Amino acid sequence: MATKTLNWKNYHHQIYQLYHGTIALNLVPFCLFFLEWDTGFEKTIVSYSSPFFILIAQLIWVIGYASWYVWKGERVSYALDDRMTVDEKLKEFKKKNLYKYFILAGAGMISVLAMWIQPSFLFVLAYFGVLIQYSFLRPSEDKIVRDMGLSKADRQKLHDTA
């Protein structure tokens, strides 16, 4: 049975589509809710001492835990082995980063929903924190090579198969 080699351009394009798709998943609702605040439609005064706000603000802990888990979590850590081929390492990178992107998308959606339920700039700041983490996880070629521990020869091999 012949082994299928990974096409670098297709792989890189696919991982970027996943990355941008998960960002767009919650960026669109965030923008709509944020723009609605400026329209003057049913402005509510946020009472930071109300029990409802305190209950909703506890979601910040969930967002914080998700943000921590993306960097230190057990299910998102790379399981690399010296015997792994370049294709296997790239599949590992894609799988683990897909977990990371969806965890961040979930944290972003929690922030957006909390902002919709209780309009507060606290949730806007939490959402911007999630966006900043996305920027650190951008799947550039250098990041993939660095995270997967690929050598210069492996990197050259990627472009030779393209």
mmCIF file of C-alpha atoms in Angstrom:
data_model
loop_
_atom_site.group_PDB
_atom_site.id
_atom_site.type_symbol
_atom_site.label_atom_id
_atom_site.label_comp_id
_atom_site.label_asym_id
_atom_site.label_seq_id
_atom_site.Cartn_x
_atom_site.Cartn_y
_atom_site.Cartn_z
ATOM 1 C CA MET A 1 0.000 0.000 0.000
ATOM 2 C CA ALA A 2 1.535 3.297 -1.067
ATOM 3 C CA THR A 3 1.801 6.048 1.476
ATOM 4 C CA LYS A 4 0.317 9.367 0.512
ATOM 5 C CA THR A 5 2.701 12.288 0.928
ATOM 6 C CA LEU A 6 1.390 15.533 2.270
ATOM 7 C CA ASN A 7 1.260 18.480 -0.112
ATOM 8 C CA TRP A 8 2.636 21.450 1.849
ATOM 9 C CA LYS A 9 0.651 24.158 0.035
ATOM 10 C CA ASN A 10 -2.633 22.320 0.495
ATOM 11 C CA TYR A 11 -1.835 21.537 4.129
ATOM 12 C CA HIS A 12 -0.875 25.133 4.925
ATOM 13 C CA HIS A 13 -3.938 26.500 3.138
ATOM 14 C CA GLN A 14 -6.195 24.068 4.979
ATOM 15 C CA ILE A 15 -4.785 24.890 8.418
ATOM 16 C CA TYR A 16 -5.191 28.621 7.686
ATOM 17 C CA GLN A 17 -8.813 28.058 6.669
ATOM 18 C CA LEU A 18 -9.487 26.300 9.977
ATOM 19 C CA TYR A 19 -7.719 29.071 11.877
ATOM 20 C CA HIS A 20 -9.618 31.903 10.192
ATOM 21 C CA GLY A 21 -12.893 29.988 10.274
ATOM 22 C CA THR A 22 -12.809 29.576 14.036
ATOM 23 C CA ILE A 23 -11.987 33.259 14.459
ATOM 24 C CA ALA A 24 -14.897 34.235 12.202
ATOM 25 C CA LEU A 25 -17.196 31.888 14.104
ATOM 26 C CA ASN A 26 -17.422 34.337 16.981
ATOM 27 C CA LEU A 27 -16.095 37.562 15.451
ATOM 28 C CA VAL A 28 -19.261 38.145 13.437
ATOM 29 C CA PRO A 29 -21.652 37.898 16.426
ATOM 30 C CA PHE A 30 -19.267 39.990 18.514
ATOM 31 C CA CYS A 31 -19.244 42.761 15.917
ATOM 32 C CA LEU A 32 -23.018 42.715 15.609
ATOM 33 C CA PHE A 33 -23.558 42.989 19.368
ATOM 34 C CA PHE A 34 -20.848 45.592 19.748
ATOM 35 C CA LEU A 35 -22.325 47.733 16.961
ATOM 36 C CA GLU A 36 -25.767 47.387 18.523
ATOM 37 C CA TRP A 37 -24.461 49.096 21.655
ATOM 38 C CA ASP A 38 -23.725 52.235 19.685
ATOM 39 C CA THR A 39 -27.157 52.420 18.017
ATOM 40 C CA GLY A 40 -28.937 53.558 21.158
ATOM 41 C CA PHE A 41 -31.264 50.556 21.047
ATOM 42 C CA GLU A 42 -32.566 49.884 24.581
ATOM 43 C CA LYS A 43 -29.529 50.993 26.524
ATOM 44 C CA THR A 44 -29.356 49.333 29.886
ATOM 45 C CA ILE A 45 -27.442 50.558 32.861
ATOM 46 C CA VAL A 46 -25.095 47.957 34.220
ATOM 47 C CA SER A 47 -25.294 47.565 37.971
ATOM 48 C CA TYR A 48 -22.032 45.955 38.972
ATOM 49 C CA SER A 49 -23.439 45.088 42.384
ATOM 50 C CA SER A 50 -26.484 43.213 41.098
ATOM 51 C CA PRO A 51 -26.544 39.463 41.755
ATOM 52 C CA PHE A 52 -27.279 38.808 38.075
ATOM 53 C CA PHE A 53 -24.130 40.651 36.954
ATOM 54 C CA ILE A 54 -22.061 38.872 39.599
ATOM 55 C CA LEU A 55 -23.419 35.526 38.373
ATOM 56 C CA ILE A 56 -22.681 36.323 34.714
ATOM 57 C CA ALA A 57 -19.235 37.714 35.621
ATOM 58 C CA GLN A 58 -18.270 34.268 36.887
ATOM 59 C CA LEU A 59 -18.008 33.296 33.231
ATOM 60 C CA ILE A 60 -14.735 35.246 33.202
ATOM 61 C CA TRP A 61 -13.252 32.349 35.190
ATOM 62 C CA VAL A 62 -14.397 29.908 32.514
ATOM 63 C CA ILE A 63 -12.823 32.066 29.810
ATOM 64 C CA GLY A 64 -9.647 32.334 31.870
ATOM 65 C CA TYR A 65 -9.465 28.567 32.357
ATOM 66 C CA ALA A 66 -10.001 27.955 28.639
ATOM 67 C CA SER A 67 -7.254 30.450 27.873
ATOM 68 C CA TRP A 68 -4.887 28.681 30.271
ATOM 69 C CA TYR A 69 -5.842 25.235 28.939
ATOM 70 C CA VAL A 70 -4.960 26.233 25.373
ATOM 71 C CA TRP A 71 -1.346 26.703 26.479
ATOM 72 C CA LYS A 72 -0.885 24.107 29.238
ATOM 73 C CA GLY A 73 -3.681 21.574 28.817
ATOM 74 C CA GLU A 74 -3.062 17.860 28.562
ATOM 75 C CA ARG A 75 -5.186 17.276 25.436
ATOM 76 C CA VAL A 76 -3.526 20.093 23.500
ATOM 77 C CA SER A 77 0.084 19.114 24.201
ATOM 78 C CA TYR A 78 1.981 17.663 21.276
ATOM 79 C CA ALA A 79 2.755 13.947 21.524
ATOM 80 C CA LEU A 80 5.965 13.906 19.500
ATOM 81 C CA ASP A 81 8.248 10.963 19.019
ATOM 82 C CA ASP A 82 11.654 10.813 17.327
ATOM 83 C CA ARG A 83 10.403 8.030 15.074
ATOM 84 C CA MET A 84 7.537 10.120 13.683
ATOM 85 C CA THR A 85 7.681 11.098 10.045
ATOM 86 C CA VAL A 86 7.184 14.684 8.896
ATOM 87 C CA ASP A 87 3.666 13.813 7.703
ATOM 88 C CA GLU A 88 2.770 12.365 11.104
ATOM 89 C CA LYS A 89 4.150 15.433 12.874
ATOM 90 C CA LEU A 90 2.119 17.742 10.643
ATOM 91 C CA LYS A 91 -1.029 15.707 11.313
ATOM 92 C CA GLU A 92 -0.309 15.954 15.053
ATOM 93 C CA PHE A 93 0.110 19.721 14.752
ATOM 94 C CA LYS A 94 -3.170 20.046 12.867
ATOM 95 C CA LYS A 95 -5.097 17.880 15.328
ATOM 96 C CA LYS A 96 -3.831 19.604 18.467
ATOM 97 C CA ASN A 97 -4.199 23.096 17.035
ATOM 98 C CA LEU A 98 -7.730 22.326 15.939
ATOM 99 C CA TYR A 99 -8.486 21.559 19.619
ATOM 100 C CA LYS A 100 -6.871 24.849 20.596
ATOM 101 C CA TYR A 101 -8.839 26.844 18.033
ATOM 102 C CA PHE A 102 -12.151 25.341 19.090
ATOM 103 C CA ILE A 103 -11.419 25.889 22.773
ATOM 104 C CA LEU A 104 -10.687 29.538 22.031
ATOM 105 C CA ALA A 105 -13.804 29.743 19.843
ATOM 106 C CA GLY A 106 -15.829 28.423 22.779
ATOM 107 C CA ALA A 107 -14.272 30.970 25.125
ATOM 108 C CA GLY A 108 -15.014 33.713 22.607
ATOM 109 C CA MET A 109 -18.627 32.595 22.273
ATOM 110 C CA ILE A 110 -19.033 32.573 26.047
ATOM 111 C CA SER A 111 -17.720 36.124 26.115
ATOM 112 C CA VAL A 112 -20.045 37.191 23.297
ATOM 113 C CA LEU A 113 -23.082 35.571 24.921
ATOM 114 C CA ALA A 114 -22.238 37.126 28.283
ATOM 115 C CA MET A 115 -21.886 40.497 26.567
ATOM 116 C CA TRP A 116 -25.286 39.994 24.951
ATOM 117 C CA ILE A 117 -26.972 39.012 28.229
ATOM 118 C CA GLN A 118 -25.311 41.672 30.373
ATOM 119 C CA PRO A 119 -23.710 44.497 28.351
ATOM 120 C CA SER A 120 -20.401 45.251 30.008
ATOM 121 C CA PHE A 121 -16.994 46.156 28.663
ATOM 122 C CA LEU A 122 -15.586 43.494 30.986
ATOM 123 C CA PHE A 123 -16.707 40.877 28.458
ATOM 124 C CA VAL A 124 -15.380 42.947 25.567
ATOM 125 C CA LEU A 125 -11.964 42.909 27.212
ATOM 126 C CA ALA A 126 -12.243 39.150 27.766
ATOM 127 C CA TYR A 127 -13.050 38.711 24.085
ATOM 128 C CA PHE A 128 -10.065 40.840 23.064
ATOM 129 C CA GLY A 129 -7.906 38.622 25.284
ATOM 130 C CA VAL A 130 -9.128 35.609 23.323
ATOM 131 C CA LEU A 131 -8.310 37.366 20.042
ATOM 132 C CA ILE A 132 -4.799 38.119 21.262
ATOM 133 C CA GLN A 133 -4.298 34.439 22.009
ATOM 134 C CA TYR A 134 -5.431 33.585 18.505
ATOM 135 C CA SER A 135 -2.700 35.856 17.171
ATOM 136 C CA PHE A 136 -0.072 33.930 19.136
ATOM 137 C CA LEU A 137 -1.389 30.642 17.718
ATOM 138 C CA ARG A 138 -1.300 31.759 14.073
ATOM 139 C CA PRO A 139 -0.082 28.729 12.111
ATOM 140 C CA SER A 140 2.822 30.299 10.252
ATOM 141 C CA GLU A 141 5.429 28.068 8.673
ATOM 142 C CA ASP A 142 8.003 29.103 11.277
ATOM 143 C CA LYS A 143 5.650 28.217 14.138
ATOM 144 C CA ILE A 144 4.874 24.813 12.640
ATOM 145 C CA VAL A 145 8.568 24.053 12.123
ATOM 146 C CA ARG A 146 9.455 25.257 15.626
ATOM 147 C CA ASP A 147 6.621 23.456 17.429
ATOM 148 C CA MET A 148 7.161 20.186 15.587
ATOM 149 C CA GLY A 149 10.938 20.288 15.937
ATOM 150 C CA LEU A 150 11.548 19.939 12.212
ATOM 151 C CA SER A 151 15.104 20.167 10.905
ATOM 152 C CA LYS A 152 16.253 22.261 7.953
ATOM 153 C CA ALA A 153 16.223 19.112 5.833
ATOM 154 C CA ASP A 154 12.623 18.410 6.878
ATOM 155 C CA ARG A 155 11.662 21.978 6.034
ATOM 156 C CA GLN A 156 13.267 21.667 2.618
ATOM 157 C CA LYS A 157 11.446 18.364 2.103
ATOM 158 C CA LEU A 158 8.141 20.157 2.731
ATOM 159 C CA HIS A 159 8.771 22.549 -0.126
ATOM 160 C CA ASP A 160 10.124 19.846 -2.432
ATOM 161 C CA THR A 161 6.798 17.994 -2.248
ATOM 162 C CA ALA A 162 4.809 21.161 -2.979
#
